[in-house]
XYZ file of C-alpha atoms in Angstrom:
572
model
C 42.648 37.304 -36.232
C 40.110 39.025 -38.111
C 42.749 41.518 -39.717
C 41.698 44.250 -36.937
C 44.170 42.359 -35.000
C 41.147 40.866 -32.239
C 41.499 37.759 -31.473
C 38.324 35.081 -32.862
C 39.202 32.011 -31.275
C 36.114 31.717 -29.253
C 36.383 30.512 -25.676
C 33.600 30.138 -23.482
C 32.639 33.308 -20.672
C 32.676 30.505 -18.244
C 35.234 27.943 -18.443
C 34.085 25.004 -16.415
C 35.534 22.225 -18.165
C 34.613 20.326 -21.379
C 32.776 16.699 -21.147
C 35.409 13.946 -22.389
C 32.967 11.337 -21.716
C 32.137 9.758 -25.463
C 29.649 7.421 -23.402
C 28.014 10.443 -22.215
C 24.112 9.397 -22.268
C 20.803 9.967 -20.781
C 17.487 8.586 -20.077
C 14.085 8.983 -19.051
C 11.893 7.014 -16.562
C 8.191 7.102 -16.720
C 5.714 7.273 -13.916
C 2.366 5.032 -13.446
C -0.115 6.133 -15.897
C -2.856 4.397 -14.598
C -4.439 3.697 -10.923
C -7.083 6.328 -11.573
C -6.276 9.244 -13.847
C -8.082 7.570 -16.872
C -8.706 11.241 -18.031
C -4.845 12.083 -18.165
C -3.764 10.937 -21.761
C -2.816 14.311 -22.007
C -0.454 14.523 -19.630
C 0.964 11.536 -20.745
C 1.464 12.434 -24.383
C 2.698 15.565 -23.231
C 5.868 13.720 -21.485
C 5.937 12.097 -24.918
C 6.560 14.973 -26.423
C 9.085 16.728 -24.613
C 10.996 13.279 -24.554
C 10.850 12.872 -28.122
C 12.383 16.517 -28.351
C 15.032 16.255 -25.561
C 16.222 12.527 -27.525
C 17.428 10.584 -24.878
C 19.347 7.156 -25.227
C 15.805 5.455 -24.072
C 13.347 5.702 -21.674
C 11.798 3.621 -19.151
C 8.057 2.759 -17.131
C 8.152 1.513 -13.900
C 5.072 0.290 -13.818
C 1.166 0.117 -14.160
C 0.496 1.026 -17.853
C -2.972 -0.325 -18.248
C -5.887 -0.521 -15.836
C -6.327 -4.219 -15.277
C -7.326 -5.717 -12.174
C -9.998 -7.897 -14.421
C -9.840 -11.120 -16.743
C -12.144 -10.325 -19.657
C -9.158 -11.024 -22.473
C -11.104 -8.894 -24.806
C -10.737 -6.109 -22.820
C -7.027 -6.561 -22.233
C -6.418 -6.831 -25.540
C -8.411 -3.284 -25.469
C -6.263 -1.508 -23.030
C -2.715 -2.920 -24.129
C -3.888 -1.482 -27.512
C -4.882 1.883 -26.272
C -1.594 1.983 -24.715
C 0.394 1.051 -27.717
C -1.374 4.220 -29.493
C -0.129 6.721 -26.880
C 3.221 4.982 -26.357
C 3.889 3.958 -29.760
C 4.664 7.769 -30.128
C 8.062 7.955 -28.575
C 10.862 7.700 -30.760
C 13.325 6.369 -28.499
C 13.685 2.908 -27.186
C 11.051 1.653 -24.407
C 11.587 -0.482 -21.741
C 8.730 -1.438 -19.521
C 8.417 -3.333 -15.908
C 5.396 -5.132 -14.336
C 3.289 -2.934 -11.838
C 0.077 -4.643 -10.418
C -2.228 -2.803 -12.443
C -0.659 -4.841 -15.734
C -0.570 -8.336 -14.391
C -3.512 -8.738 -11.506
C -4.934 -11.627 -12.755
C -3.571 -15.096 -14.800
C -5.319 -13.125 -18.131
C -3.002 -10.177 -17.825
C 0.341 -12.216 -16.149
C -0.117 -14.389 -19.742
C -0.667 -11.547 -22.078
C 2.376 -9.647 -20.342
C 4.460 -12.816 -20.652
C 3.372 -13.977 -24.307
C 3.269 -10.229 -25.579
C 4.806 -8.031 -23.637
C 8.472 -9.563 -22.202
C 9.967 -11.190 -19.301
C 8.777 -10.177 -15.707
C 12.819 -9.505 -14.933
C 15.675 -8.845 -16.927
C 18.755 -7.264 -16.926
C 20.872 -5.165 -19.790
C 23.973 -2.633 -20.310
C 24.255 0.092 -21.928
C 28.061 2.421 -22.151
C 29.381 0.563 -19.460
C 26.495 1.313 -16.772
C 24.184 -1.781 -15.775
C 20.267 -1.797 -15.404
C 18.366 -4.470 -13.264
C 15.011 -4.646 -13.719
C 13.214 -6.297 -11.114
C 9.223 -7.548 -10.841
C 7.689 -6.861 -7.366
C 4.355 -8.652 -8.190
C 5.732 -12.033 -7.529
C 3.580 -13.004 -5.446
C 0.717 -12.797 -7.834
C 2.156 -15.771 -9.545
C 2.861 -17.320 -6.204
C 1.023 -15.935 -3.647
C 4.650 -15.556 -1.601
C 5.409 -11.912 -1.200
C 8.809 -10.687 -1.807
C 10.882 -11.522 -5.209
C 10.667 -15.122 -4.670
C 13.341 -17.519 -4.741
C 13.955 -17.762 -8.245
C 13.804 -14.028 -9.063
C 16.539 -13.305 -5.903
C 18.993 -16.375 -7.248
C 19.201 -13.807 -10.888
C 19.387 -10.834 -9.001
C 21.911 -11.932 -7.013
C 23.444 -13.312 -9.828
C 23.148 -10.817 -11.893
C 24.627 -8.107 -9.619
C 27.657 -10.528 -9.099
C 28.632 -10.657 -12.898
C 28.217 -7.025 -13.437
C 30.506 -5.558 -10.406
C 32.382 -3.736 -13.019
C 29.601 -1.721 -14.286
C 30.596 1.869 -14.234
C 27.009 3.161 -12.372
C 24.185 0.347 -11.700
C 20.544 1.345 -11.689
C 17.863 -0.849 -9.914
C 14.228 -0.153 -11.117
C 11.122 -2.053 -9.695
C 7.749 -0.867 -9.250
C 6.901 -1.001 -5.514
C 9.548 0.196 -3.927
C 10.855 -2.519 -2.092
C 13.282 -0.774 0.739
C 10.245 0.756 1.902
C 8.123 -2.441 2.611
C 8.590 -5.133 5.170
C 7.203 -7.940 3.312
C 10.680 -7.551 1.191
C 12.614 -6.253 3.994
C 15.004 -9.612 4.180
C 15.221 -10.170 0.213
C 16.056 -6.239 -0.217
C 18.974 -6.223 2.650
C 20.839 -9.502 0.663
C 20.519 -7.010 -2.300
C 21.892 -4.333 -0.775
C 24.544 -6.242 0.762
C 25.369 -7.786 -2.679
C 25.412 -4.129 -3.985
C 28.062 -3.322 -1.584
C 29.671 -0.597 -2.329
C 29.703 0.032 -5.681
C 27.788 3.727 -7.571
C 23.925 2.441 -8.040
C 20.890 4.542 -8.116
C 17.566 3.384 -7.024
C 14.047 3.830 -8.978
C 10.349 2.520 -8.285
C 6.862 4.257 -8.668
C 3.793 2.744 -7.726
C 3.062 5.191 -4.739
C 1.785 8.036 -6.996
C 4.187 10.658 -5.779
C 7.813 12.002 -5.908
C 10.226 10.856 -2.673
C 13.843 11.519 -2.388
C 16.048 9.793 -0.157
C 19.645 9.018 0.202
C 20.416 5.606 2.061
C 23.375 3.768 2.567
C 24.836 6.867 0.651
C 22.809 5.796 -2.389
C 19.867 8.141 -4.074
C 16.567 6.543 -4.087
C 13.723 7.415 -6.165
C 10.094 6.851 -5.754
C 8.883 8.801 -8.632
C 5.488 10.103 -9.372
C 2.960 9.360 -11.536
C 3.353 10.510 -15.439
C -1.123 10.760 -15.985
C -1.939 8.122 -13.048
C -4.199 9.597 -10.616
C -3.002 11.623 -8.190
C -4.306 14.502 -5.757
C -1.616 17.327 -7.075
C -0.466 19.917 -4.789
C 1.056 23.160 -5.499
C 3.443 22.431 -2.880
C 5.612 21.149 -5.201
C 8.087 19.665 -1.658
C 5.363 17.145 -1.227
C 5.824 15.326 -4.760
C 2.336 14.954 -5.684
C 2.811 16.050 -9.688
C 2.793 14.694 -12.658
C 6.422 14.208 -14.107
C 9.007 12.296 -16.137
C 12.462 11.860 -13.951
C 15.443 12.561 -16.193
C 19.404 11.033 -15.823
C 22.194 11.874 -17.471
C 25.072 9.523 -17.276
C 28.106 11.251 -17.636
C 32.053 9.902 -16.415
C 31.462 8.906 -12.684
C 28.582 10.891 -12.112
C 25.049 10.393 -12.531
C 23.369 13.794 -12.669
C 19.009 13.600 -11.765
C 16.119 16.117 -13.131
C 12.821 16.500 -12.547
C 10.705 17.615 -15.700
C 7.164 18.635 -14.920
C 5.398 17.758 -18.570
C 4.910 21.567 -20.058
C 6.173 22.581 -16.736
C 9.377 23.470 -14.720
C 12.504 21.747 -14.814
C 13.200 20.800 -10.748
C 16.166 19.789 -8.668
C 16.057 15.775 -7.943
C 15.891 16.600 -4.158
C 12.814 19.037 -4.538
C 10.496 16.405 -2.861
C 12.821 14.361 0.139
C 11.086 11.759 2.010
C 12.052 14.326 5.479
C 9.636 16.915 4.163
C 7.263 14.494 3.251
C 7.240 12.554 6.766
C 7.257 15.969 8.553
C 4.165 16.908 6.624
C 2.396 14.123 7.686
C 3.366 14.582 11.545
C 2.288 18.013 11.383
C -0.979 16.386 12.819
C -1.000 13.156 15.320
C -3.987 11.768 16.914
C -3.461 10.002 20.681
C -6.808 8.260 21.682
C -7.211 7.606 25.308
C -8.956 4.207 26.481
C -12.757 5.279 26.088
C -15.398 4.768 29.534
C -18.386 2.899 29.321
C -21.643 4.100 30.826
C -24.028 1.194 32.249
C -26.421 2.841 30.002
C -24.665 1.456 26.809
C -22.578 4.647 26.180
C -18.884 4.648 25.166
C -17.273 7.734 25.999
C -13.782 8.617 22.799
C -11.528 11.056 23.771
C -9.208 12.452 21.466
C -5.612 14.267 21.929
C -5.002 15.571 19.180
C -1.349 17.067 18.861
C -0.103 19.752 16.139
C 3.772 19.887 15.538
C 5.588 21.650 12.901
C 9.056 20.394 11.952
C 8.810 22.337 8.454
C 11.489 24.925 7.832
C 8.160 27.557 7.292
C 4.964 28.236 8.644
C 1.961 25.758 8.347
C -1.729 25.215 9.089
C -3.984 23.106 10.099
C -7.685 23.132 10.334
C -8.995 20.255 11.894
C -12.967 19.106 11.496
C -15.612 16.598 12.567
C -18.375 18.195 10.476
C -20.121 15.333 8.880
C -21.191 13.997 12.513
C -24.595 15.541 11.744
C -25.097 13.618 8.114
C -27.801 11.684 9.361
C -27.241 9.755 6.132
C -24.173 7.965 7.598
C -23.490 5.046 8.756
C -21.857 6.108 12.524
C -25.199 8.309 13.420
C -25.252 8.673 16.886
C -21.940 9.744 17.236
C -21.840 13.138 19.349
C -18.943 15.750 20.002
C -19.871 16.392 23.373
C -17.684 20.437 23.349
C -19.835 21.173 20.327
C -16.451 21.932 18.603
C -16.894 21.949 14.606
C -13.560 22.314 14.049
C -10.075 23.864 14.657
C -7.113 26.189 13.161
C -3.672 25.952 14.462
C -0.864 28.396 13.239
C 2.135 26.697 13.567
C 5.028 28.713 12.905
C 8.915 26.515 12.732
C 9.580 24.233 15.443
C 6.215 25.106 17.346
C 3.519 22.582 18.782
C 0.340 22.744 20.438
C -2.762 20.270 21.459
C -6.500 20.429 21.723
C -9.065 17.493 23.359
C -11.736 16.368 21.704
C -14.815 14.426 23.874
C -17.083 12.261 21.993
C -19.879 9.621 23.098
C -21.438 7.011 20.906
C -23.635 4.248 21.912
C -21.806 0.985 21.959
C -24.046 -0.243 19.155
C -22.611 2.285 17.134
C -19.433 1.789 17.537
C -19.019 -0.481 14.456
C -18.670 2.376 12.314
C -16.693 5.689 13.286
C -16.672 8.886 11.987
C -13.933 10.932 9.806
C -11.458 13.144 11.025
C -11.210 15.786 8.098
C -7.548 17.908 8.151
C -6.830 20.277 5.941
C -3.322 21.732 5.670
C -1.093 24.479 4.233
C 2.572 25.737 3.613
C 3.679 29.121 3.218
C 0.531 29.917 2.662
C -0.359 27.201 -0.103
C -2.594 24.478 0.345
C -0.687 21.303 0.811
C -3.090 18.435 1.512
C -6.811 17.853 2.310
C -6.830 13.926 4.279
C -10.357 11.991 6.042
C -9.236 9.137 8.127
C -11.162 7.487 11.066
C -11.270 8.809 14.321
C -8.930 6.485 16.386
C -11.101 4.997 19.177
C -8.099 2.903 21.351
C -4.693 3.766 22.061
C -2.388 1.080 19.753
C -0.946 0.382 22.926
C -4.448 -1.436 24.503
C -5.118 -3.270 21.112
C -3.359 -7.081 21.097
C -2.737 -8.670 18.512
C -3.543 -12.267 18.089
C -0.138 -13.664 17.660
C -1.007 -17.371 16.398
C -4.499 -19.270 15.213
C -5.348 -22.743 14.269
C -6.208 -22.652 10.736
C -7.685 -25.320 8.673
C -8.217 -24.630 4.507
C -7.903 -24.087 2.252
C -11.177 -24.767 0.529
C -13.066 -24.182 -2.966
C -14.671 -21.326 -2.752
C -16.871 -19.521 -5.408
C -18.192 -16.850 -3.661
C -18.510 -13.190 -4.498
C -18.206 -10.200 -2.281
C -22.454 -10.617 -1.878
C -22.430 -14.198 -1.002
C -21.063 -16.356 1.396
C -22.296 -19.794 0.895
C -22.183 -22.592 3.540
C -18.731 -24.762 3.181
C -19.761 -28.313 3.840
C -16.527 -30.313 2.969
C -15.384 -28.022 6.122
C -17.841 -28.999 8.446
C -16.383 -32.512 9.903
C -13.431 -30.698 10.072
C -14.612 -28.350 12.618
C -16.902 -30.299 15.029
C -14.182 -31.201 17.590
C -13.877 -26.890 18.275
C -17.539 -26.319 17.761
C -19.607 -28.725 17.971
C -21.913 -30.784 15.378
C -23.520 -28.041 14.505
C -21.995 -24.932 16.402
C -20.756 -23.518 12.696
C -23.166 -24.190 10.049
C -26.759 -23.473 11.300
C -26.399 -19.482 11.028
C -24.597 -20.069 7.359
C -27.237 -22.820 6.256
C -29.856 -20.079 7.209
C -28.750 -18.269 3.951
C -30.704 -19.525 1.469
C -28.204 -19.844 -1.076
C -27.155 -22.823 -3.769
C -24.406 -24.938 -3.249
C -23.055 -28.560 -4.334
C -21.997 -31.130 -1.961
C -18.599 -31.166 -3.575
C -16.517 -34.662 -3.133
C -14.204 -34.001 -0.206
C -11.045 -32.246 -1.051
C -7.712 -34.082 0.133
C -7.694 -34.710 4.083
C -6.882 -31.400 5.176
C -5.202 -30.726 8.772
C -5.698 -28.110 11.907
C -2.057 -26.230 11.448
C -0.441 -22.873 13.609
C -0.195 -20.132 11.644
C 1.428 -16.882 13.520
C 0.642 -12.962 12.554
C 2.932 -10.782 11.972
C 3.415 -7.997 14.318
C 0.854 -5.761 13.248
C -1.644 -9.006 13.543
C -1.818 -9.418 10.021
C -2.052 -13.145 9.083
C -0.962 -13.757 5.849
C -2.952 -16.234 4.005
C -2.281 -16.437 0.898
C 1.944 -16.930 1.638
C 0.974 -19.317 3.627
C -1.514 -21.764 1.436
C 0.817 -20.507 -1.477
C -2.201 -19.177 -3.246
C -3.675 -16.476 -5.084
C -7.255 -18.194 -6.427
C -10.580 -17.937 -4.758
C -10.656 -19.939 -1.330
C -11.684 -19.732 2.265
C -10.434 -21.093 5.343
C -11.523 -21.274 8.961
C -8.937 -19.484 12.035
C -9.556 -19.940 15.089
C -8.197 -18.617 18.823
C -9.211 -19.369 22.129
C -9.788 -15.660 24.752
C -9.725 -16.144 28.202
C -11.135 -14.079 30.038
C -11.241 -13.365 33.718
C -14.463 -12.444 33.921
C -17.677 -11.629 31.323
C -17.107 -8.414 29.881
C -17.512 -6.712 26.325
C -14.447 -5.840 24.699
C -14.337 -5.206 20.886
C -12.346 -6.814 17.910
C -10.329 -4.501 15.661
C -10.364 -5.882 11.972
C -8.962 -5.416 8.272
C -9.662 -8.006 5.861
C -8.444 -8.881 2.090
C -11.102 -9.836 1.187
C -14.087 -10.857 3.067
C -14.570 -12.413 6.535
C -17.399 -13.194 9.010
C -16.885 -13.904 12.378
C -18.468 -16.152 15.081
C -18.130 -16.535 19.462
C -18.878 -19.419 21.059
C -21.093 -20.610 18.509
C -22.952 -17.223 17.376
C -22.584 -15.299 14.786
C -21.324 -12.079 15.599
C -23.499 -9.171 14.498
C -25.925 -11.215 13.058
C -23.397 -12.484 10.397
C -22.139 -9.543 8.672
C -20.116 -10.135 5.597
C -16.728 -7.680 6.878
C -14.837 -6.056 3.929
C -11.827 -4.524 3.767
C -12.686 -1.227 3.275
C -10.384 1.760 3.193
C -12.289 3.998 5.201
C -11.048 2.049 8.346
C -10.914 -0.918 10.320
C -14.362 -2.668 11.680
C -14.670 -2.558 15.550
C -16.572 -5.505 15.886
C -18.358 -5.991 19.783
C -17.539 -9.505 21.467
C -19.226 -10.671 24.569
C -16.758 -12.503 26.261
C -18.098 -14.905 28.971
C -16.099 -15.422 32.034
C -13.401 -18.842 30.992
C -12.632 -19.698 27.786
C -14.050 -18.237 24.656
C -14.210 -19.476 21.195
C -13.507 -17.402 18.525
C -13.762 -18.237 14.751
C -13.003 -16.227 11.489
C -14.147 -17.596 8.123
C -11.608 -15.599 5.829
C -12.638 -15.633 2.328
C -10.136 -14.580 -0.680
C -11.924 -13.627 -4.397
C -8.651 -13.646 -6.095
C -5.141 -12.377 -5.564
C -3.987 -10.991 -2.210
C -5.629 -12.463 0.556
C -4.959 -11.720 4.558
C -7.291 -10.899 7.629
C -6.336 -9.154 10.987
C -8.297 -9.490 13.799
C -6.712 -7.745 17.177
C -8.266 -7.464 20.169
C -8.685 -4.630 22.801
C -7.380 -5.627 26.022
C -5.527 -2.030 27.908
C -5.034 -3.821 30.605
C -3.748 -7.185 29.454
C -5.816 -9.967 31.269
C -6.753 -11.918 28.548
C -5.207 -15.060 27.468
C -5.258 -16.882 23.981
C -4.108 -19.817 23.225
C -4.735 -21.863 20.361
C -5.536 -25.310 22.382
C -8.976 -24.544 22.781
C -11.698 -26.685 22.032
């Protein structure tokens, strides 16, 4: 009483209960800050900042926190230290993860190992439990997945810690959203069972939401890595620093733009995101042929809108006429430059597009350019190869005889003849059927004492007709080996070859090499369609697959709508 007789006990306007919770706590995750956006310290010490000033318990990266991809220990030393002097700012604890920007090569896996920490680990804080996983395994390996001795302490690990009162799993790839980890990330799960966890990972440069097995998972964005922002802030690509507050049973999820908003954790859900990205589908149709060497593309493209607002789309082929480019010759027979579609909630709607192309040119196709907006706002801008063949004509090669793998000091301009290889392949091609197109290439090599007896083995793709390489050699270093298929075909026809290699590749039927013996990359602008000849009977096709370090994998398919051809890997 203040002696007027009012009351000064002060209660709150709105009661809604006090926190009890003395192990009340939060904590911050960081984005990628690198994979592009070199020109983004900013950003990033802006995140520092704000962390610094809302003083949480810690914080943690999931990833990719110096360029990399390179060996030069000089400059490693370089970028850890210019990371140190941005980082070394926060006054909280750091934890940190492996992304594959940080440990690429055996330089950066052994400065991140003798300077940095472990690749996994585990710890507790107030009773909740953190496991801290490395999805880069297989750049010490060359398996994908968390490898065998990485899933025996996870597994482990989740075991002795069922009593945590929240668990939190952060990686940087986000594992339940890749098949190469599909099996290793459902004995997680299962091992989770049903206990509170919460999901994080990063690596994909943009926010995603999603609840599964009535858990929250977060892909979060990038905190200064590069990213193409959107002011369609439901599509997640923003900078940001994801903030969690711990708090009794409940685990409560922020998103803090840095010197931005403050947003819900669901702003950007992985529904929006995949409905975005259907807003637009392209349905080839099996092109014609002309007998004068013309291939005839057609195009459906289909427009649906499954937003809860109005989008567009404006749809364009404009570079056709860049006589600069590569796929010159291509030609939209309506004339059409491009197209705008209105597409109001739950609407649809279709146009056909008619190209032809000389089959020469077909090696190379051109960019489909969409451009798309919400309520309005511009959402996304995308170029991505016209589609030539339905999926549904392309086979996939599902097994090869493979022989490797072999030394290989090649670069992405050379490809130098292999001659401890060549005994090994005269029974499928002859004495001489692979080398005299290589030997042509006047290029230096050694005659290299023969490696240890190596053996013609199966190896199957998987079903995209990806053959992975480097799980199954168990290798990340620089090698090449020799796959090869037999096509029969019914008849002698031209089909093509549709193909995506890490890294290089060159290709040879029945003895020659295709187009001239082009060095095949895999290039993100789009697969190769490669022309093969195929004589009537049995064809022999080869595919020297080259890897310069890390990753290495080649998929060849072939188009076949109507499914008469046979392989078989008993050819000789």
């Amino acid at each position: 009483d203040d002696g007027s007789g009012n009351d000064t006990v002060g209660r709150p306007l709105l009661d809604r209960g006090w926190s009890e919770d003395g192990n009340r706590f939060s904590f911050a995750v960081i984005g990628d800050k690198t994979g592009g956006g070199q020109e983004n310290w900013p950003i990033f010490d802006t995140a520092i900042e704000e962390i610094n000033r809302l003083r949480p318990a810690f914080s943690i990266m999931v990833g990719d926190l110096i360029q990399g991809y390179h060996g030069d220990t000089v400059k490693v030393a370089e970028e850890w230290e210019e990371f140190r002097s941005h980082v070394g700012k926060l006054e909280v604890p750091f934890f940190a993860l492996p992304g594959n920007h940080d440990v690429t090569t055996p330089e950066l896996m052994e400065y991140w190992g003798r300077h940095i920490g472990p690749y996994y680990y585990s710890f507790d804080y107030l009773g909740a439990h953190f496991l801290v996983l490395n999805t880069e395994q297989e750049r010490f390996s060359g398996v994908w997945g968390f490898g065998d001795a990485q899933m025996r302490f996870a597994l482990d690990d989740i075991a002795r810690n069922a009593r945590a009162r929240h668990t939190f799993i952060l990686m940087h790839k986000p594992a339940w959203l890749n098949e190469l980890y599909t099996s290793e990330w459902a004995q997680i799960e299962a091992a989770l069972g049903d206990r509170a966890y919460t999901v994080f990972a990063g690596h994909r440069h943009n926010l995603s939401y999603e609840v599964r097995n009535g858990r929250r998972h977060f892909v979060v964005g990038p905190t200064g890595g590069g990213t193409r922002e959107s002011a369609v802030r439901e599509l997640g690509a923003f900078h940001h620093v994801t903030w969690v507050t711990v708090e009794d049973d409940s685990v409560h999820i922020a998103i803090i733009e840095p010197g931005g908003p403050i947003l819900p954790e669901d702003i950007a859900t992985a529904e929006f995101k995949q409905n975005a990205r259907h807003l637009v589908r392209f349905a080839p149709r099996v092109p014609t042929q002309s007998r004068q060497g013309t291939l005839n593309p057609t195009l459906d493209v289909h427009f649906r809108n499954l937003l809860p607002d109005t989008a567009a789309v404006t749809l364009s082929f404009s570079d056709l006429a860049d006589a600069s480019r590569e796929h010159t010759g291509w030609t939209l027979v309506d004339a059409i430059d491009s197209v705008h579609v209105l597409l109001p909630p739950l609407t649809r709607d279709s146009v056909t597009v008619h190209f032809t192309t000389p089959t020469d040119r077909l090696h190379r196709v051109p960019q489909a350019r969409v451009s798309t907006s919400y309520r309005g706002t511009p959402m996304f801008a995308l170029s991505s190869p016209v589609p030539v063949f339905p999926e549904a004509a392309i086979r996939r090669v599902e097994a090869w005889r493979v022989i490797g793998p072999f030394p290989n000091t090649d670069n992405r301009e050379q490809f130098t003849y292999t001659p401890s290889a060549e005994p090994l392949l005269r029974d499928i091609l002859g004495p001489n059927g692979m080398f005299d197109p290589e030997a042509s290439i006047e290029l230096p090599f050694a005659n290299d004492a023969e490696p240890e007896i190596a053996q013609w083995e199966v190896i199957e793709s998987n079903a995209r007709g990806n053959v992975d390489l480097g799980a199954f050699y168990r290798t990340t270093e620089r090698a090449v080996a020799y796959l090869t298929v037999g096509i029969e075909s019914p008849d002698a026809r031209k089909t093509w070859a549709v193909m995506w290699n890490d890294d290089y590749a060159r290709v040879m039927l029945n003895g020659e090499m295709v187009r001239g013996g082009r060095v095949f990359s895999g290039d993100q602008r789009g697969p190769d369609y490669i022309a093969l000849d195929l004589r009537e009977g049995m064809n022999v096709l080869v595919v020297k697959a080259v890897n310069t370090g890390n990753a290495w994998s080649t998929s060849l398919r072939i188009v076949d709508p109507d499914g008469e051809l046979t392989f078989t890997t008993e050819a000789q």
